[in-house]
Coordinates of C-alpha atoms in Angstrom, one line a residue:
M1310 CA -16.2 -57.1 -99.9
S1311 CA -16.7 -54.6 -97.1
A1312 CA -13.9 -52.4 -95.9
A1313 CA -13.9 -49.8 -93.2
A1314 CA -11.1 -47.4 -94.3
G1315 CA -12.6 -44.0 -93.6
P1316 CA -11.3 -40.5 -93.7
G1317 CA -8.4 -39.8 -91.4
R1318 CA -8.1 -43.5 -90.6
P1319 CA -4.7 -45.2 -91.0
T1320 CA -4.4 -48.3 -93.2
P1321 CA -3.1 -51.3 -91.2
G1322 CA 0.5 -51.8 -91.9
A1323 CA 1.0 -48.4 -93.5
P1324 CA 3.4 -45.8 -92.1
P1325 CA 1.8 -43.0 -90.0
G1326 CA 0.5 -39.9 -91.8
P1327 CA 2.2 -36.6 -91.4
T1328 CA -0.1 -35.4 -88.7
G1329 CA -1.5 -38.6 -87.2
P1330 CA 0.1 -40.8 -84.5
Q1331 CA 1.4 -44.2 -85.4
V1332 CA -0.8 -47.3 -85.0
R1333 CA 0.4 -49.0 -81.9
R1334 CA -0.9 -52.5 -82.5
H1335 CA -2.7 -54.3 -85.2
V1336 CA -4.9 -57.2 -84.3
V1337 CA -6.0 -59.4 -87.2
I1338 CA -8.9 -61.8 -86.8
V1339 CA -9.2 -64.7 -89.2
G1340 CA -12.9 -65.7 -89.4
A1341 CA -16.0 -63.5 -89.4
G1342 CA -18.4 -65.6 -87.3
M1343 CA -20.1 -64.8 -84.1
A1344 CA -17.0 -65.2 -81.9
A1345 CA -14.9 -63.0 -84.3
A1346 CA -17.6 -60.3 -84.3
R1347 CA -17.9 -60.2 -80.6
L1348 CA -14.1 -60.0 -80.2
A1349 CA -13.9 -57.1 -82.7
E1350 CA -16.7 -55.3 -80.8
E1351 CA -15.0 -55.8 -77.4
L1352 CA -11.6 -54.7 -78.8
R1353 CA -13.0 -51.4 -80.0
A1354 CA -14.9 -50.9 -76.8
G1355 CA -11.7 -51.4 -74.9
E1356 CA -9.7 -49.1 -77.1
P1357 CA -11.8 -46.7 -79.1
D1358 CA -8.9 -45.0 -80.7
P1359 CA -8.1 -46.7 -84.0
T1360 CA -4.7 -45.0 -84.2
R1361 CA -3.7 -46.9 -81.1
L1362 CA -5.3 -50.3 -81.9
A1363 CA -6.2 -51.3 -85.5
V1364 CA -8.6 -54.2 -85.9
T1365 CA -9.0 -56.2 -89.1
V1366 CA -11.5 -59.0 -89.6
L1367 CA -11.0 -61.4 -92.5
G1368 CA -14.0 -63.5 -93.4
A1369 CA -14.1 -66.2 -96.1
E1370 CA -17.9 -65.9 -96.6
A1371 CA -19.5 -63.2 -98.7
E1372 CA -21.7 -62.2 -95.8
E1373 CA -21.0 -59.7 -93.0
P1374 CA -21.2 -61.5 -89.6
Y1375 CA -24.6 -63.0 -89.0
N1376 CA -26.5 -65.1 -86.4
R1377 CA -25.7 -68.7 -87.4
I1378 CA -28.0 -69.9 -84.6
M1379 CA -31.1 -69.0 -86.7
L1380 CA -30.1 -70.7 -89.9
S1381 CA -32.3 -73.7 -89.2
H1382 CA -35.4 -71.5 -89.0
A1383 CA -34.4 -69.5 -92.0
A1384 CA -34.1 -72.6 -94.1
T1385 CA -37.8 -73.1 -94.2
A1386 CA -38.7 -69.6 -95.2
P1387 CA -39.9 -69.1 -98.8
A1388 CA -37.2 -68.8 -101.4
G1389 CA -36.9 -65.8 -103.8
P1390 CA -36.9 -62.0 -103.5
T1391 CA -39.2 -62.2 -100.4
A1392 CA -37.1 -64.7 -98.6
T1393 CA -36.3 -64.0 -94.9
P1394 CA -32.9 -62.3 -94.7
I1395 CA -30.2 -63.7 -92.5
A1396 CA -29.9 -61.9 -89.1
R1397 CA -26.8 -59.8 -89.3
L1398 CA -25.1 -59.2 -86.0
K1399 CA -24.5 -55.5 -86.7
P1400 CA -26.6 -52.9 -88.6
T1401 CA -25.4 -51.5 -91.9
G1402 CA -22.4 -49.2 -91.6
W1403 CA -21.6 -50.3 -88.0
W1404 CA -18.1 -51.6 -88.9
D1405 CA -17.2 -48.3 -90.7
R1406 CA -18.5 -46.2 -87.8
H1407 CA -16.4 -48.2 -85.3
H1408 CA -13.3 -48.1 -87.4
I1409 CA -13.0 -51.8 -87.9
T1410 CA -11.8 -53.1 -91.2
L1411 CA -14.1 -55.9 -92.3
R1412 CA -13.2 -57.8 -95.4
T1413 CA -15.6 -60.4 -96.7
S1414 CA -14.9 -63.0 -99.4
T1415 CA -11.3 -63.0 -98.1
P1416 CA -10.1 -66.5 -97.3
V1417 CA -6.7 -66.9 -95.6
Q1418 CA -4.6 -69.6 -96.9
A1419 CA -1.4 -69.5 -94.8
I1420 CA 0.2 -68.0 -91.7
D1421 CA 3.8 -66.9 -91.9
R1422 CA 4.9 -66.8 -88.3
A1423 CA 8.5 -65.7 -89.2
T1424 CA 7.2 -62.4 -90.8
S1425 CA 4.0 -62.1 -88.7
E1426 CA 1.8 -62.0 -91.8
V1427 CA -1.2 -63.9 -93.1
E1428 CA -1.3 -64.8 -96.8
L1429 CA -4.7 -64.5 -98.5
A1430 CA -5.9 -66.7 -101.3
D1431 CA -4.9 -64.2 -103.9
G1432 CA -1.4 -63.9 -102.6
E1433 CA -1.9 -60.6 -100.7
R1434 CA -0.1 -60.4 -97.3
I1435 CA -1.4 -58.6 -94.2
G1436 CA 0.9 -58.0 -91.2
Y1437 CA -0.2 -58.5 -87.7
D1438 CA 1.0 -57.7 -84.2
H1439 CA -1.4 -60.3 -82.8
L1440 CA -3.3 -62.8 -84.8
V1441 CA -6.6 -64.4 -83.6
L1442 CA -7.9 -67.6 -85.2
A1443 CA -11.7 -67.7 -85.0
T1444 CA -12.2 -70.0 -87.9
G1445 CA -15.1 -72.0 -86.4
A1446 CA -15.9 -75.6 -87.3
A1447 CA -16.8 -77.5 -90.4
P1448 CA -19.7 -80.0 -90.7
R1449 CA -18.8 -83.6 -90.4
I1450 CA -19.7 -85.6 -93.5
P1451 CA -20.6 -89.2 -92.5
P1452 CA -19.2 -92.0 -94.6
V1453 CA -22.3 -92.7 -96.8
D1454 CA -21.9 -94.2 -100.3
G1455 CA -23.1 -91.6 -102.9
I1456 CA -23.2 -88.7 -100.5
R1457 CA -20.5 -86.9 -102.4
S1458 CA -20.4 -85.9 -106.0
P1459 CA -17.5 -87.0 -108.3
G1460 CA -15.9 -83.6 -107.8
G1461 CA -15.7 -84.1 -104.0
G1462 CA -18.6 -81.8 -103.1
L1463 CA -21.9 -83.0 -101.8
A1464 CA -24.2 -84.9 -104.2
P1465 CA -27.3 -83.2 -105.5
G1466 CA -30.0 -83.1 -102.9
V1467 CA -27.6 -83.3 -99.9
F1468 CA -27.0 -80.3 -97.7
T1469 CA -25.3 -79.1 -94.6
L1470 CA -26.4 -76.1 -92.5
R1471 CA -23.3 -74.4 -91.2
D1472 CA -23.4 -71.2 -93.2
A1473 CA -25.7 -68.8 -95.1
A1474 CA -24.8 -70.3 -98.5
G1475 CA -25.9 -73.7 -97.4
Q1476 CA -29.1 -72.4 -96.0
R1477 CA -30.0 -70.6 -99.2
E1478 CA -29.2 -73.7 -101.3
L1479 CA -31.4 -75.8 -99.0
T1480 CA -34.2 -73.3 -99.1
A1481 CA -34.2 -73.2 -102.9
H1482 CA -34.0 -77.0 -103.2
L1483 CA -37.0 -77.4 -100.9
A1484 CA -39.0 -75.0 -103.0
A1485 CA -38.3 -77.2 -106.0
H1486 CA -38.6 -80.5 -104.2
P1487 CA -41.2 -80.2 -101.4
G1488 CA -41.3 -83.9 -100.7
P1489 CA -40.0 -85.9 -97.7
V1490 CA -36.7 -84.9 -96.0
A1491 CA -34.2 -87.0 -94.1
I1492 CA -32.2 -85.5 -91.4
V1493 CA -29.0 -87.4 -90.5
G1494 CA -28.1 -86.7 -86.9
A1495 CA -30.3 -85.9 -83.9
G1496 CA -28.4 -83.3 -82.0
F1497 CA -29.6 -79.8 -81.3
I1498 CA -29.2 -78.5 -84.9
G1499 CA -30.7 -81.6 -86.4
L1500 CA -33.8 -81.5 -84.3
E1501 CA -34.2 -77.7 -84.8
V1502 CA -34.1 -78.3 -88.6
A1503 CA -36.5 -81.3 -88.3
C1504 CA -39.1 -79.4 -86.3
A1505 CA -38.9 -76.3 -88.5
L1506 CA -39.4 -78.5 -91.6
A1507 CA -42.3 -80.4 -90.0
A1508 CA -44.0 -77.1 -89.0
A1509 CA -43.6 -76.0 -92.7
G1510 CA -45.5 -79.1 -93.9
H1511 CA -42.7 -81.4 -94.8
D1512 CA -42.6 -85.2 -94.1
V1513 CA -39.5 -85.5 -91.9
V1514 CA -37.5 -88.5 -90.8
V1515 CA -34.6 -88.2 -88.4
V1516 CA -31.9 -90.9 -88.5
H1517 CA -29.6 -91.2 -85.5
P1518 CA -27.0 -93.9 -84.8
R1519 CA -27.4 -93.8 -81.0
A1520 CA -30.1 -95.3 -78.9
W1521 CA -31.9 -92.0 -78.4
P1522 CA -31.7 -88.4 -79.8
M1523 CA -29.6 -85.8 -78.1
N1524 CA -27.7 -88.5 -76.4
G1525 CA -24.9 -86.1 -75.4
C1526 CA -27.3 -84.1 -73.3
L1527 CA -30.1 -86.4 -72.2
D1528 CA -30.3 -89.8 -70.4
A1529 CA -32.4 -92.7 -71.7
G1530 CA -35.6 -91.6 -69.9
G1531 CA -35.3 -88.1 -71.4
G1532 CA -34.6 -89.5 -74.8
A1533 CA -37.7 -91.7 -74.8
V1534 CA -39.9 -88.7 -73.9
L1535 CA -38.2 -86.6 -76.6
V1536 CA -39.0 -89.2 -79.2
R1537 CA -42.7 -89.2 -78.2
A1538 CA -42.8 -85.4 -78.3
L1539 CA -41.2 -85.3 -81.7
T1540 CA -43.6 -87.9 -83.0
A1541 CA -46.5 -85.7 -81.8
L1542 CA -45.0 -82.9 -83.9
G1543 CA -44.9 -85.1 -87.0
V1544 CA -41.2 -86.0 -86.9
R1545 CA -40.4 -89.7 -87.2
V1546 CA -37.3 -90.7 -85.4
V1547 CA -35.2 -93.8 -86.4
T1548 CA -32.6 -94.5 -83.7
G1549 CA -29.8 -97.1 -83.6
A1550 CA -29.5 -96.8 -87.4
R1551 CA -26.8 -95.6 -89.7
A1552 CA -27.2 -94.2 -93.2
T1553 CA -25.2 -96.3 -95.6
G1554 CA -26.1 -95.1 -99.1
W1555 CA -27.8 -92.4 -101.1
D1556 CA -28.9 -92.5 -104.8
G1557 CA -30.8 -89.2 -105.1
A1558 CA -34.1 -90.7 -104.2
T1559 CA -33.5 -93.2 -101.4
L1560 CA -31.4 -93.0 -98.3
T1561 CA -30.4 -96.5 -97.4
L1562 CA -30.0 -97.4 -93.7
D1563 CA -28.5 -100.5 -92.1
D1564 CA -31.8 -102.4 -92.4
D1565 CA -34.3 -99.9 -93.8
E1566 CA -34.8 -97.3 -96.5
V1567 CA -36.1 -93.7 -96.4
Y1568 CA -37.5 -92.4 -99.7
C1569 CA -36.8 -88.7 -100.0
R1570 CA -35.4 -86.1 -102.4
T1571 CA -33.6 -84.1 -99.7
V1572 CA -31.0 -85.1 -97.1
V1573 CA -29.7 -82.7 -94.5
L1574 CA -26.5 -83.7 -92.7
T1575 CA -26.3 -82.6 -89.1
A1576 CA -23.9 -85.2 -87.8
G1577 CA -21.7 -82.9 -85.8
S1578 CA -18.8 -80.7 -86.7
A1579 CA -15.0 -80.6 -86.5
P1580 CA -12.8 -77.6 -85.6
R1581 CA -11.2 -75.8 -88.5
A1582 CA -7.6 -76.2 -87.4
D1583 CA -5.8 -76.7 -90.7
L1584 CA -4.3 -73.1 -90.8
A1585 CA -2.9 -73.6 -87.3
R1586 CA -1.6 -77.1 -88.0
D1587 CA 0.1 -76.0 -91.3
A1588 CA 1.7 -73.1 -89.3
G1589 CA 3.2 -75.5 -86.8
L1590 CA 0.9 -74.6 -83.9
E1591 CA -0.1 -77.2 -81.4
V1592 CA -3.3 -78.9 -82.5
G1593 CA -5.3 -81.6 -80.7
H1594 CA -9.0 -81.9 -81.4
G1595 CA -8.9 -78.2 -82.0
V1596 CA -6.2 -75.4 -81.7
V1597 CA -4.8 -75.8 -78.3
V1598 CA -5.0 -72.7 -76.1
S1599 CA -4.0 -71.7 -72.6
D1600 CA -6.1 -69.9 -70.0
E1601 CA -4.7 -66.7 -71.6
L1602 CA -6.3 -68.1 -74.9
T1603 CA -2.9 -68.0 -76.6
T1604 CA -1.6 -70.9 -78.7
S1605 CA 1.8 -72.4 -78.7
D1606 CA 2.9 -69.1 -80.4
P1607 CA 2.3 -66.2 -77.9
A1608 CA 1.6 -63.9 -80.8
I1609 CA -1.4 -66.0 -81.9
S1610 CA -4.6 -66.8 -80.1
A1611 CA -7.7 -68.8 -80.9
I1612 CA -11.3 -68.6 -79.7
G1613 CA -14.7 -70.2 -80.4
D1614 CA -15.4 -73.5 -82.2
C1615 CA -11.8 -73.9 -83.4
A1616 CA -10.2 -73.6 -80.0
Q1617 CA -9.4 -76.4 -77.5
H1618 CA -9.2 -75.2 -74.0
R1619 CA -8.3 -77.6 -71.1
G1620 CA -9.1 -80.4 -73.5
V1621 CA -12.5 -79.2 -74.4
V1622 CA -13.9 -77.7 -77.7
S1623 CA -17.2 -76.2 -76.6
G1624 CA -19.1 -75.8 -79.8
L1625 CA -21.5 -73.3 -78.1
V1626 CA -21.8 -69.6 -78.7
A1627 CA -21.9 -68.5 -75.0
P1628 CA -18.4 -69.8 -74.2
A1629 CA -17.1 -68.4 -77.4
W1630 CA -18.3 -65.0 -76.5
D1631 CA -16.9 -65.4 -73.0
Q1632 CA -13.5 -66.1 -74.6
A1633 CA -13.9 -63.1 -76.8
V1634 CA -14.5 -60.8 -73.8
V1635 CA -11.4 -62.2 -72.0
L1636 CA -9.1 -62.0 -75.0
A1637 CA -10.3 -58.5 -75.9
A1638 CA -9.5 -57.3 -72.3
R1639 CA -6.0 -58.7 -72.6
L1640 CA -5.3 -57.3 -76.1
A1641 CA -6.9 -53.9 -75.5
G1642 CA -5.1 -53.5 -72.1
T1643 CA -8.2 -53.0 -70.0
H1644 CA -7.5 -56.2 -68.1
P1645 CA -4.1 -57.5 -69.2
H1646 CA -4.1 -60.5 -66.9
A1647 CA -7.6 -61.7 -67.6
E1648 CA -7.9 -65.5 -68.0
Y1649 CA -10.5 -67.8 -69.3
V1650 CA -11.1 -70.8 -67.0
G1651 CA -14.0 -72.4 -68.8
G1652 CA -17.6 -71.6 -69.3
V1653 CA -20.9 -73.0 -68.2
Q1654 CA -22.8 -75.2 -70.6
V1655 CA -26.3 -74.0 -71.2
T1656 CA -28.1 -75.0 -74.4
R1657 CA -31.7 -74.5 -75.4
L1658 CA -33.4 -76.2 -78.3
K1659 CA -35.1 -73.5 -80.4
A1660 CA -37.7 -75.6 -82.1
H1661 CA -41.4 -75.0 -83.0
G1662 CA -43.6 -76.8 -80.4
L1663 CA -40.7 -78.3 -78.4
D1664 CA -38.8 -76.9 -75.4
V1665 CA -35.6 -78.7 -74.4
V1666 CA -33.0 -77.2 -72.1
A1667 CA -29.7 -78.8 -71.1
L1668 CA -27.4 -77.5 -68.3
G1669 CA -24.0 -78.8 -67.5
A1670 CA -23.5 -82.6 -67.8
L1671 CA -25.5 -85.5 -66.4
A1672 CA -23.8 -88.2 -64.4
D1673 CA -23.2 -91.3 -66.6
D1674 CA -24.0 -94.0 -64.0
V1675 CA -25.7 -92.5 -60.9
Y1676 CA -26.5 -96.0 -59.4
G1677 CA -23.0 -97.4 -59.8
S1678 CA -22.1 -100.7 -61.5
A1679 CA -23.2 -102.7 -58.5
G1680 CA -26.6 -101.2 -58.3
G1681 CA -26.0 -99.0 -55.3
A1682 CA -26.6 -95.3 -55.4
D1683 CA -23.7 -93.0 -56.1
E1684 CA -23.6 -90.8 -53.0
A1685 CA -21.7 -88.1 -54.8
T1686 CA -24.6 -87.2 -57.0
E1687 CA -28.2 -86.9 -56.0
V1688 CA -30.6 -87.3 -59.0
T1689 CA -34.2 -86.1 -59.1
T1690 CA -36.4 -87.0 -62.0
L1691 CA -39.9 -86.2 -63.0
C1692 CA -41.3 -88.1 -66.0
E1693 CA -44.7 -87.6 -67.7
P1694 CA -44.3 -89.3 -71.1
A1695 CA -48.0 -88.8 -72.2
R1696 CA -47.6 -85.1 -71.7
G1697 CA -44.2 -84.9 -73.3
R1698 CA -42.6 -83.7 -70.1
Y1699 CA -39.4 -84.8 -68.4
A1700 CA -37.1 -83.3 -65.9
R1701 CA -33.9 -84.5 -64.4
V1702 CA -31.7 -82.5 -62.0
D1703 CA -28.3 -83.7 -60.8
V1704 CA -27.0 -82.2 -57.6
S1705 CA -23.6 -82.6 -56.1
A1706 CA -22.4 -80.9 -52.9
G1707 CA -25.6 -79.0 -52.8
R1708 CA -25.1 -77.4 -56.2
V1709 CA -26.7 -78.1 -59.6
V1710 CA -24.1 -79.8 -61.8
G1711 CA -26.4 -81.0 -64.6
A1712 CA -30.1 -80.8 -65.7
A1713 CA -32.2 -81.8 -68.6
L1714 CA -35.7 -80.4 -69.1
I1715 CA -38.3 -81.3 -71.8
G1716 CA -41.6 -79.5 -71.8
H1717 CA -40.8 -77.9 -68.4
P1718 CA -40.3 -74.1 -69.1
E1719 CA -41.3 -73.1 -65.6
P1720 CA -38.0 -73.9 -63.8
V1721 CA -35.6 -72.9 -66.5
G1722 CA -34.8 -69.5 -65.2
T1723 CA -34.4 -70.6 -61.6
L1724 CA -32.3 -73.7 -62.5
T1725 CA -30.1 -71.7 -64.9
Q1726 CA -29.5 -69.1 -62.1
L1727 CA -28.7 -71.8 -59.6
Y1728 CA -26.3 -73.5 -62.1
E1729 CA -24.5 -70.5 -63.5
N1730 CA -23.9 -68.9 -60.1
A1731 CA -23.3 -72.2 -58.2
L1732 CA -26.0 -71.3 -55.7
P1733 CA -27.2 -73.7 -53.0
V1734 CA -30.1 -75.8 -54.1
P1735 CA -33.2 -76.0 -51.9
D1736 CA -33.8 -79.4 -50.3
D1737 CA -37.1 -79.9 -52.2
V1738 CA -35.8 -80.2 -55.8
I1739 CA -39.2 -81.3 -57.0
S1740 CA -40.6 -78.0 -56.0
V1741 CA -37.9 -76.3 -58.0
I1742 CA -38.8 -78.4 -61.1
L1743 CA -42.5 -77.5 -60.7
G1744 CA -41.7 -73.8 -60.4
R1745 CA -43.2 -73.3 -57.0
A1746 CA -42.5 -69.9 -55.6
E1747 CA -41.7 -71.2 -52.1
A1748 CA -38.9 -73.4 -53.4
V1749 CA -36.6 -70.6 -54.4
A1750 CA -37.3 -67.0 -55.3
A1751 CA -37.6 -66.9 -59.1
P1752 CA -35.3 -64.4 -60.7
T1753 CA -37.0 -61.0 -61.3
P1754 CA -35.6 -57.9 -63.0
S1755 CA -34.8 -56.4 -59.6
T1756 CA -33.0 -59.5 -58.2
M1757 CA -31.2 -60.6 -61.4
P1758 CA -27.5 -59.7 -61.3
A1759 CA -26.3 -57.3 -64.0
T1760 CA -24.2 -60.0 -65.5
A1761 CA -27.2 -62.4 -65.9
V1762 CA -27.6 -63.2 -69.6
V1763 CA -31.0 -62.4 -70.9
C1764 CA -30.6 -63.0 -74.6
R1765 CA -28.3 -66.0 -75.2
C1766 CA -28.5 -65.7 -79.0
N1767 CA -26.8 -62.3 -78.9
G1768 CA -25.0 -62.4 -75.5
V1769 CA -27.1 -59.6 -74.0
S1770 CA -27.0 -59.2 -70.3
K1771 CA -29.4 -57.4 -67.9
G1772 CA -26.6 -54.8 -67.5
D1773 CA -26.5 -54.3 -71.3
L1774 CA -30.3 -53.6 -71.3
V1775 CA -30.0 -51.2 -68.4
A1776 CA -27.2 -49.3 -70.1
A1777 CA -29.2 -49.1 -73.4
W1778 CA -32.2 -47.8 -71.4
G1779 CA -30.0 -45.1 -69.9
D1780 CA -28.8 -44.2 -73.4
G1781 CA -32.4 -43.5 -74.5
A1782 CA -33.8 -46.9 -75.6
R1783 CA -37.1 -46.7 -73.8
D1784 CA -39.2 -49.6 -75.1
R1785 CA -38.7 -53.2 -76.2
D1786 CA -38.3 -52.4 -79.8
A1787 CA -35.7 -49.7 -79.0
L1788 CA -33.8 -52.1 -76.7
A1789 CA -33.8 -54.7 -79.4
A1790 CA -32.4 -52.2 -81.9
S1791 CA -29.7 -51.1 -79.5
T1792 CA -28.7 -54.5 -78.1
R1793 CA -30.3 -57.0 -80.6
A1794 CA -31.9 -58.7 -77.6
G1795 CA -34.9 -60.7 -78.8
T1796 CA -33.8 -60.7 -82.5
G1797 CA -32.4 -64.3 -82.4
C1798 CA -34.7 -67.1 -81.4
G1799 CA -37.2 -64.8 -79.6
G1800 CA -37.2 -66.9 -76.5
C1801 CA -36.1 -64.0 -74.3
S1802 CA -38.9 -61.6 -75.5
A1803 CA -40.9 -62.0 -72.3
A1804 CA -37.8 -61.4 -70.2
V1805 CA -36.8 -58.2 -72.2
E1806 CA -40.4 -57.0 -71.8
G1807 CA -40.3 -57.6 -68.0
I1808 CA -37.0 -55.7 -67.7
C1809 CA -38.4 -52.9 -69.8
G1810 CA -41.5 -52.6 -67.5
W1811 CA -39.3 -52.7 -64.4
L1812 CA -37.1 -49.9 -65.7
A1813 CA -40.1 -47.8 -66.7
A1814 CA -41.6 -48.2 -63.2
A1815 CA -38.3 -47.3 -61.6
G1816 CA -38.4 -44.0 -63.5

């Protein structure tokens, strides 16, 4: 357990000291994931005085908040004392220094709305003025015979990868059983795990019930190219098949078998909404929230993977962080009327030897049921299966509304800028895909807006890097230490280096 009760600091819920002012408000955050950590950070930035705003974070895991995005890569690291540590979001002592009470290994079992208290698993009660649910999501366990042990947990050899404990268990098991691995589910996480395991020398089979992998982000053409690219990396993909049974050595499919000692379940996730439901809050697919991010109880909010906003549960870290910023502005009083109206969907597959980016949503049927083109959406595709390259860009009313890119890193920055900022798309979309300078000016350090996100893993913008430079972080390593940019998947390292060079040249 980690707590941040320092000298001269009031204990949440306790009466004021003889010389100190009374705590004005106490915000309690249930959950200690990436959304919760960002909210706590933004709350303290908005109100630095802990005697005016107390912040308590209650996490069920034993770990301090860490980068869940990188668990798939950490899973293939060697087990034991030299194992790669999880990437914590804050350095040692940060929570204490910023007067935020962080309690790990502290699951919450109930919310008492009548008394404005949460009840912990050991019976302790903690009062709140405002409660925030950031409980995340739980892995979906598909209905496979033998996948669960008699006690209700997962059977030996079966793992999920939603938390650090699961990652460590998988890593240890792989060290003891280095044979073939079956991945059930071919979404972003499943393919990241598959590619990481293949790169580490494992024989990997991905089983997916749909007609092509990443069917939620790609069309059929992109899916076919992705299968070829995965095959070239040593990952076998079985589509249109469901796992039906597991006996510890064989994963049985509808009409096939996969011999393996390890099964990793990456078949999606479900919002953790039980606390809210048991407390009588409105729950749909997730905890229903308004544009103000409040639930059906105005004293309780929800953000991140557990929250359902305008009918959508995002499941991505960037919208969760956007929600954290908005809610912190409201609770800290820096922008009391801030609202969250939805975030942009930008996801990048962080896999060894494979570059896949999805923006927005692709139109389902761009040619219409009668075979005629849908005039509302213009679709441009570029397909090179033998080279493992595919690009599709959907444009409506002159703006990018969706895109899928495989093996096309050149236009990612430009298309992301066009999509996120709803900028007009040049007439020659093919030139944009090919990354030609004459199509549209590629974003440079000088032309990027301050709000442009450079490091998506840690939510670091260009403005954050400029501010850190002004505070004395004068090289890439120092910028990384100050902002954590580049400490996630590493995909932004070149961009951080470019901004560093630009700042140095500017003096």
